[in-house]
């Protein structure tokens, strides 16, 4: 990899930035954490992490003046990876604790997981734990992995895109069949946490860096 | 039809390793007492990651006693090379404590003692860091009247608080998970407290991690199907499995090596191999994480497939 290659992790006080940076470091990949709009725009790849509620996340991005930078970066055609809440923020809107506008990079919205199952049982939301994701192995994002691999989820909401062709990996929890990885050209969103999904998660991060 | 089976088909359960830590060592006791060092905690942490643990809980055994958590350096070191969720329990008393330990590399904290003295800590912490990283620890002991009471300070202090009521309260306050330990069963190997686990699991909307008492794979199956546990935290039967000498025939001379080949610096292998120095009957069927996963999958319990 070009030593001048710049990978930015967006710091908007809403993510476990350091675990993502540690995971990249383990892969021998240098990255930097930034709150600076110009630095984001000058990067080659951007990772948008995120934990917590949608409204808080968007407010925080806005307050730091990073909303436009992330949008501009995405529309420039350079690769952007949103993780968990960072994936959900890519959408147009969410109904988590009221209606909130998102970044609008991917058409669609964010909806709550259903607790009720067809057989009358209930599942617990948030969905916390390892679950299998199913995908087409021809996508270079999944190089070296088998469909059905397990990754770690931690979420109560999931994306509902206008075009389900954007769903490149799916998972199921109770009766919910939901999007685990979304991809619109070089914009990627992962609903799970690759940085704490063991060797499979590290591979996904590596593939994003080298193959997208 | 038995409801437990189909329930678990749609929702994978988590197999978590629980590591009780004192100084640099992994320790294990019985009913929160009588600790023995099993070896360097750092070696065990890497080993459990490689072996396929879904998560690891690090429990600072003396933190509450000294009113501080001593795992900052430890977590900073191990999180550089372990990429699964790490939870730190013990001695977490303030927003600042949580901030520091998350920054060091933990993904979640489990809080019991401080939450009992100051329930607002749970609500404030879940607002600041998100419910997903706030685990409420409940250490329950059965009372004579059959109800359960929450204890604090690593199982040293009764609180007078009903454990089921408390579980609902902490979830209302914003806890995202419950780490439930049975003080009566912890370290005994006689199985989980099924009644307790089921009661708590059915009264809250968040996942319940059952901890304390696993002596065999059947016990684990039972606490999932009958106890409705969403995850299980296991110490002894994993630790003792990996602490077995490389070659049992030469256990006297090779007794200071883990099966995986790492040296045990502070281990007490004789104590481990004779199960509490011969004081207790042998009640532990040690097992590897992979063997346990295979067994559960054969029983139609969905879990992380590697």
XYZ file of C-alpha atoms in Angstrom:
518
model
C 0.000 0.000 0.000
C 1.136 3.531 -0.784
C 2.604 4.925 2.455
C 0.891 8.246 1.800
C -2.494 6.584 1.637
C -4.697 8.301 4.196
C -7.450 6.505 6.076
C -9.535 8.760 8.300
C -11.706 7.617 11.184
C -14.312 10.304 11.868
C -14.406 11.404 15.498
C -17.788 12.882 16.375
C -17.839 11.643 19.999
C -20.115 8.754 19.074
C -17.980 5.769 18.392
C -15.479 3.317 19.616
C -12.806 4.897 17.439
C -9.901 3.243 19.121
C -11.074 -0.323 18.620
C -11.344 0.356 14.881
C -7.891 1.879 14.847
C -6.482 -1.071 16.827
C -8.033 -3.519 14.369
C -6.496 -1.671 11.414
C -3.173 -1.540 13.240
C -3.268 -5.309 13.731
C -3.644 -5.551 9.932
C -0.617 -3.304 9.469
C -2.799 -0.456 8.207
C -2.140 3.105 9.354
C -5.122 5.330 10.090
C -5.799 8.590 11.862
C -8.653 9.891 13.969
C -9.966 13.310 13.022
C -12.624 15.936 13.731
C -11.397 18.150 10.923
C -13.544 18.581 7.772
C -10.580 19.396 5.524
C -8.667 16.348 6.706
C -11.679 14.164 5.969
C -12.007 15.578 2.457
C -8.284 15.101 1.795
C -8.378 11.420 2.837
C -8.384 8.427 0.504
C -10.825 6.386 2.580
C -13.108 7.343 5.420
C -14.581 5.231 8.196
C -17.643 6.569 9.991
C -18.038 4.655 13.262
C -20.951 5.046 15.622
C -22.719 3.737 18.666
C -25.764 5.150 20.387
C -28.931 6.791 19.154
C -29.502 8.139 15.621
C -30.652 11.644 16.644
C -27.692 12.152 18.979
C -25.312 10.924 16.301
C -26.625 13.304 13.630
C -26.676 16.225 16.065
C -23.122 15.533 17.028
C -21.965 15.317 13.394
C -23.723 18.612 12.666
C -22.426 20.349 15.769
C -18.861 19.465 14.788
C -19.475 20.742 11.279
C -18.796 17.330 9.754
C -22.128 16.565 8.071
C -21.239 18.296 4.815
C -17.689 16.939 4.795
C -18.858 13.321 5.073
C -21.515 13.879 2.388
C -19.083 15.602 0.053
C -16.539 12.847 0.566
C -19.144 10.186 -0.233
C -20.363 11.920 -3.363
C -16.765 12.377 -4.574
C -16.725 8.647 -5.323
C -14.063 7.757 -2.758
C -14.736 4.764 -0.483
C -16.678 5.368 2.724
C -17.422 2.743 5.367
C -20.166 3.328 7.941
C -20.172 0.978 10.905
C -23.318 0.239 12.964
C -24.856 3.674 13.692
C -22.412 4.984 11.088
C -24.191 2.784 8.532
C -27.637 3.950 9.622
C -26.599 7.610 9.365
C -26.001 7.069 5.632
C -29.766 6.780 5.142
C -32.294 9.584 4.654
C -34.198 9.297 7.931
C -34.804 7.322 11.110
C -37.696 6.965 13.512
C -35.515 6.224 16.562
C -36.818 8.443 19.416
C -38.740 10.711 16.982
C -38.133 11.497 13.325
C -34.586 12.464 12.390
C -32.995 13.337 9.090
C -29.872 11.403 8.163
C -27.040 12.086 5.731
C -29.145 10.938 2.784
C -26.227 9.286 1.010
C -28.202 6.069 0.448
C -31.949 6.315 -0.334
C -34.086 4.715 2.352
C -34.734 4.834 6.069
C -33.927 3.217 9.404
C -36.554 1.061 11.129
C -36.860 -0.818 14.417
C -36.380 -4.584 14.641
C -39.621 -6.450 15.347
C -39.824 -8.323 18.648
C -42.869 -10.412 17.794
C -42.395 -13.624 15.855
C -44.956 -15.411 13.681
C -45.125 -18.305 16.161
C -46.190 -15.977 18.974
C -42.800 -15.910 20.646
C -40.865 -12.736 21.285
C -37.204 -12.062 20.750
C -35.193 -9.576 22.741
C -34.301 -6.239 21.198
C -31.532 -4.985 21.098
C -30.085 -7.786 19.032
C -26.834 -8.455 20.840
C -24.480 -11.184 19.788
C -22.969 -13.162 16.954
C -25.053 -13.950 13.938
C -24.449 -15.354 10.477
C -24.398 -13.151 7.400
C -25.140 -14.428 3.925
C -23.651 -12.923 0.806
C -22.467 -13.529 -2.718
C -18.806 -14.510 -2.498
C -18.012 -12.919 -5.858
C -18.110 -9.472 -4.210
C -14.482 -8.513 -3.435
C -15.640 -7.122 -0.098
C -16.082 -10.748 0.998
C -12.798 -12.110 -0.348
C -11.550 -15.053 1.680
C -14.805 -15.497 3.603
C -17.613 -18.011 3.306
C -21.236 -17.014 3.191
C -22.702 -17.904 6.590
C -19.763 -16.459 8.490
C -20.535 -15.062 11.965
C -20.066 -11.461 13.046
C -20.984 -9.470 16.154
C -24.163 -7.350 16.157
C -25.346 -4.786 18.648
C -28.400 -2.864 17.430
C -32.125 -2.209 17.828
C -32.669 -0.666 14.390
C -31.780 -1.684 10.859
C -31.806 -0.036 7.448
C -34.620 -0.290 4.953
C -33.280 0.937 1.619
C -35.470 2.013 -1.309
C -33.560 -0.416 -3.499
C -32.839 -3.809 -1.913
C -30.209 -4.428 -4.608
C -27.995 -2.408 -2.277
C -28.170 -5.255 0.266
C -25.004 -7.222 -0.341
C -25.201 -9.262 2.882
C -28.247 -10.230 4.894
C -28.866 -11.661 8.314
C -31.898 -12.832 10.276
C -32.992 -12.339 13.865
C -36.341 -13.743 14.912
C -38.641 -12.925 12.014
C -36.511 -9.980 10.931
C -34.551 -10.499 7.765
C -32.370 -7.450 7.634
C -29.519 -5.841 5.759
C -26.134 -6.694 7.312
C -24.019 -4.965 4.659
C -25.220 -2.280 2.286
C -23.263 -1.181 -0.748
C -23.952 1.614 -3.187
C -20.933 1.779 -5.452
C -18.027 2.542 -3.090
C -20.235 3.481 -0.143
C -20.402 0.590 2.299
C -22.339 0.180 5.531
C -21.933 -2.659 8.020
C -24.650 -3.126 10.622
C -22.359 -5.284 12.786
C -19.013 -4.369 14.330
C -16.179 -5.754 12.177
C -13.623 -4.411 14.673
C -14.848 -6.854 17.325
C -15.927 -9.711 15.055
C -12.744 -11.758 15.358
C -10.700 -12.856 12.328
C -13.734 -12.573 9.977
C -14.265 -8.957 11.006
C -10.604 -8.136 10.471
C -10.826 -9.662 7.007
C -13.824 -7.476 6.139
C -11.928 -4.361 7.196
C -8.907 -5.491 5.212
C -11.098 -6.098 2.150
C -12.654 -2.660 2.463
C -9.209 -1.077 2.572
C -7.663 -3.061 -0.290
C -10.554 -4.107 -2.534
C -13.061 -1.249 -2.555
C -44.341 -28.880 22.106
C -41.412 -27.738 24.206
C -41.011 -24.011 23.569
C -37.315 -23.805 24.333
C -36.130 -25.562 21.217
C -37.658 -23.398 18.532
C -36.876 -20.305 20.578
C -33.204 -20.957 20.313
C -33.342 -21.805 16.637
C -33.986 -18.193 15.737
C -31.501 -16.555 18.028
C -27.887 -17.623 18.486
C -26.647 -17.775 22.061
C -23.275 -16.452 23.121
C -20.495 -18.435 24.754
C -18.531 -16.068 26.959
C -15.381 -16.769 28.931
C -15.329 -15.240 32.369
C -11.903 -14.449 33.745
C -11.558 -13.434 37.375
C -8.367 -11.466 37.765
C -6.199 -10.643 40.724
C -2.949 -8.818 40.031
C -1.421 -10.384 36.919
C -3.160 -13.695 37.486
C -6.257 -15.491 36.398
C -7.837 -16.835 39.580
C -10.792 -19.033 40.317
C -12.589 -19.568 43.558
C -15.645 -21.249 44.963
C -18.626 -19.070 45.769
C -16.533 -15.934 45.388
C -13.947 -17.172 47.857
C -10.902 -19.425 48.186
C -9.020 -18.201 45.133
C -6.297 -20.068 43.363
C -4.079 -18.635 40.677
C -4.312 -20.564 37.432
C -1.732 -18.635 35.446
C -1.034 -15.352 33.744
C -4.304 -13.660 32.846
C -2.872 -12.220 29.639
C -1.929 -15.674 28.316
C -5.380 -16.997 29.060
C -7.055 -14.016 27.399
C -5.190 -14.596 24.111
C -5.838 -18.314 24.384
C -9.584 -17.869 24.808
C -9.674 -15.502 21.835
C -7.826 -17.993 19.633
C -10.025 -20.816 20.838
C -13.121 -18.959 19.687
C -14.759 -17.354 22.721
C -17.609 -15.073 21.609
C -16.725 -12.512 24.259
C -14.559 -12.236 27.360
C -15.545 -10.764 30.709
C -12.659 -9.587 32.870
C -13.629 -9.430 36.502
C -11.407 -7.475 38.867
C -11.860 -9.545 42.010
C -10.577 -7.038 44.535
C -11.633 -3.790 42.883
C -14.718 -3.093 44.974
C -12.750 -3.795 48.119
C -10.094 -1.223 47.246
C -12.602 1.068 45.520
C -10.800 1.104 42.217
C -10.443 -0.952 39.093
C -6.970 -2.283 38.477
C -7.487 -3.569 34.985
C -6.694 -0.431 32.977
C -3.189 -1.511 32.016
C -4.259 -5.080 31.480
C -7.089 -4.091 29.111
C -4.835 -1.648 27.266
C -2.413 -4.486 26.597
C -4.756 -7.312 25.620
C -7.167 -5.240 23.521
C -4.364 -4.579 21.026
C -4.595 -8.179 19.876
C -8.071 -9.381 20.818
C -10.938 -8.481 18.498
C -14.057 -9.685 20.236
C -16.208 -7.757 22.730
C -14.474 -7.258 26.059
C -16.424 -6.474 29.208
C -14.802 -5.221 32.385
C -16.463 -5.807 35.745
C -15.431 -4.799 39.217
C -14.743 -1.402 40.730
C -16.495 0.696 38.078
C -17.797 3.609 40.164
C -18.112 6.692 37.997
C -18.574 8.071 34.488
C -14.877 8.836 34.535
C -14.030 5.186 35.366
C -16.169 4.038 32.442
C -14.625 6.574 30.103
C -11.114 5.408 31.030
C -11.762 1.693 30.703
C -13.612 2.053 27.374
C -10.773 4.162 26.061
C -8.319 1.517 27.214
C -10.079 -0.960 24.940
C -13.091 -2.405 26.763
C -16.363 -2.488 24.823
C -18.668 -2.748 27.819
C -18.612 -2.378 31.577
C -20.575 -4.362 34.128
C -21.672 -2.447 37.202
C -23.166 -3.850 40.391
C -21.878 -2.369 43.655
C -21.777 1.250 42.509
C -25.247 0.955 40.947
C -26.752 -0.231 44.221
C -25.307 2.743 46.083
C -26.048 5.150 43.234
C -28.657 3.895 40.700
C -28.305 7.154 38.733
C -24.915 5.908 37.576
C -26.686 3.390 35.290
C -29.012 5.990 33.771
C -26.298 8.575 33.356
C -23.820 6.058 31.909
C -26.327 4.672 29.427
C -27.083 8.207 28.238
C -23.425 9.100 27.849
C -22.091 5.854 26.393
C -25.258 4.124 25.128
C -27.143 1.258 26.742
C -25.204 -1.214 24.618
C -22.083 -0.794 26.717
C -23.699 -0.757 30.141
C -24.176 -4.193 31.662
C -25.844 -4.477 35.045
C -24.194 -7.063 37.252
C -26.473 -8.956 39.604
C -25.013 -11.358 42.138
C -27.929 -13.233 43.622
C -28.198 -15.474 46.642
C -31.325 -17.397 47.587
C -33.045 -16.397 50.825
C -34.758 -18.812 53.198
C -38.161 -17.729 51.902
C -37.179 -18.768 48.364
C -36.731 -15.270 46.970
C -33.397 -13.996 45.719
C -31.345 -11.126 47.058
C -28.745 -9.056 45.226
C -25.313 -8.990 46.888
C -22.477 -6.570 46.209
C -18.731 -6.165 46.730
C -17.902 -9.352 44.816
C -20.397 -11.427 46.769
C -19.374 -10.083 50.174
C -22.288 -7.819 51.118
C -26.043 -8.422 51.157
C -28.170 -5.452 50.085
C -31.681 -6.409 51.112
C -32.770 -5.793 47.507
C -34.884 -8.401 45.731
C -32.912 -9.552 42.680
C -35.928 -9.786 40.340
C -37.157 -6.291 41.269
C -33.652 -4.983 40.878
C -33.271 -6.530 37.412
C -36.379 -4.661 36.218
C -35.138 -1.472 37.812
C -31.702 -1.527 36.171
C -33.266 -2.175 32.762
C -35.625 0.769 33.273
C -32.585 2.842 34.168
C -30.989 1.926 30.855
C -28.834 -1.179 31.296
C -28.479 -3.013 27.979
C -27.693 -6.467 29.376
C -27.665 -8.305 32.668
C -24.746 -10.362 33.919
C -26.400 -12.674 36.413
C -24.252 -14.668 38.818
C -25.599 -17.161 41.309
C -23.523 -16.877 44.474
C -24.853 -20.209 45.728
C -23.805 -22.071 42.593
C -20.713 -20.126 41.544
C -17.630 -22.344 41.306
C -19.443 -25.449 42.541
C -19.825 -27.240 39.228
C -23.281 -28.477 40.163
C -25.043 -26.587 37.389
C -26.569 -23.143 36.949
C -29.382 -21.840 39.098
C -32.095 -22.517 36.526
C -34.937 -21.054 38.564
C -33.096 -17.792 39.156
C -32.001 -17.458 35.546
C -35.446 -18.116 34.147
C -37.091 -15.710 36.585
C -34.769 -12.864 35.666
C -34.685 -13.633 31.944
C -38.464 -13.651 31.704
C -38.868 -10.428 33.647
C -36.591 -8.246 31.532
C -36.494 -7.210 27.884
C -32.693 -7.275 27.559
C -30.341 -10.250 27.193
C -29.353 -12.141 30.340
C -25.904 -13.694 30.676
C -26.039 -16.645 33.071
C -22.955 -17.168 35.165
C -21.954 -19.481 37.984
C -22.120 -23.216 38.356
C -21.311 -24.771 34.981
C -19.779 -28.187 35.560
C -20.635 -29.852 32.264
C -21.982 -29.246 28.775
C -25.374 -30.568 29.861
C -25.573 -27.798 32.470
C -25.009 -25.239 29.744
C -27.720 -26.758 27.564
C -30.131 -26.744 30.498
C -29.640 -23.075 31.377
C -30.324 -22.142 27.749
C -33.384 -24.330 27.168
C -34.916 -24.255 30.667
C -33.320 -21.161 32.174
C -33.888 -19.068 29.018
C -30.396 -17.623 29.217
C -29.400 -15.528 26.206
C -25.713 -16.035 26.840
C -23.588 -18.041 29.223
C -20.418 -17.017 30.994
C -18.102 -19.877 31.821
C -14.949 -19.969 33.888
C -13.890 -23.242 35.496
C -14.680 -25.838 32.846
C -12.875 -23.799 30.196
C -9.953 -22.664 32.333
C -9.295 -26.127 33.679
C -9.509 -27.582 30.202
C -6.808 -25.269 28.913
C -4.769 -25.578 32.097
C -4.408 -29.321 31.677
C -0.792 -30.350 31.263
C 0.310 -30.966 27.694
C 0.909 -34.594 28.445
C -0.910 -35.948 31.422
C 1.443 -38.917 31.706
C 4.173 -36.542 32.695
C 2.041 -34.179 34.677
C 4.492 -34.036 37.555
C 7.308 -32.741 35.409
C 5.297 -30.869 32.803
C 2.751 -29.545 35.212
C 3.684 -25.960 34.624
C 2.673 -25.868 30.967
C -0.706 -25.102 29.517
C -1.976 -27.486 26.909
C -1.496 -24.708 24.386
C 2.157 -24.610 25.334
C 2.323 -21.406 27.324
C 4.095 -21.323 30.640
C 2.089 -20.817 33.773
C 4.073 -18.507 36.003
C 1.919 -18.494 39.078
C -0.275 -21.496 38.522
C -1.174 -24.015 41.104
C -1.543 -27.101 38.982
C -1.761 -29.610 41.770
C -4.683 -27.745 43.237
C -6.343 -27.620 39.868
C -5.765 -31.256 39.025
C -6.960 -32.567 42.353
C -9.924 -30.180 42.300
C -9.597 -27.839 45.204
C -6.708 -29.742 46.723
C -8.773 -32.885 47.131
C -11.323 -31.101 49.295
C -14.120 -31.362 46.802
C -15.312 -34.245 44.744
C -14.494 -33.956 41.085
C -17.510 -32.290 39.576
C -16.096 -30.615 36.523
C -16.164 -32.109 33.059
C -13.706 -29.813 31.401
C -14.383 -28.923 27.785
C -12.974 -26.729 25.041
C -15.006 -23.890 23.583
C -15.183 -25.698 20.226
C -16.404 -28.935 21.834
C -19.114 -27.075 23.737
C -20.234 -25.312 20.560
C -20.429 -28.612 18.671
C -22.472 -30.156 21.456
C -24.951 -27.256 21.579
C -25.362 -27.266 17.812
C -26.172 -30.969 17.913
C -28.918 -30.049 20.377
C -30.336 -27.551 17.852
C -29.077 -24.570 19.798
C -27.806 -22.006 17.350
C -24.418 -20.576 18.202
C -21.431 -18.955 16.604
C -20.008 -21.298 13.988
C -16.323 -20.952 13.220
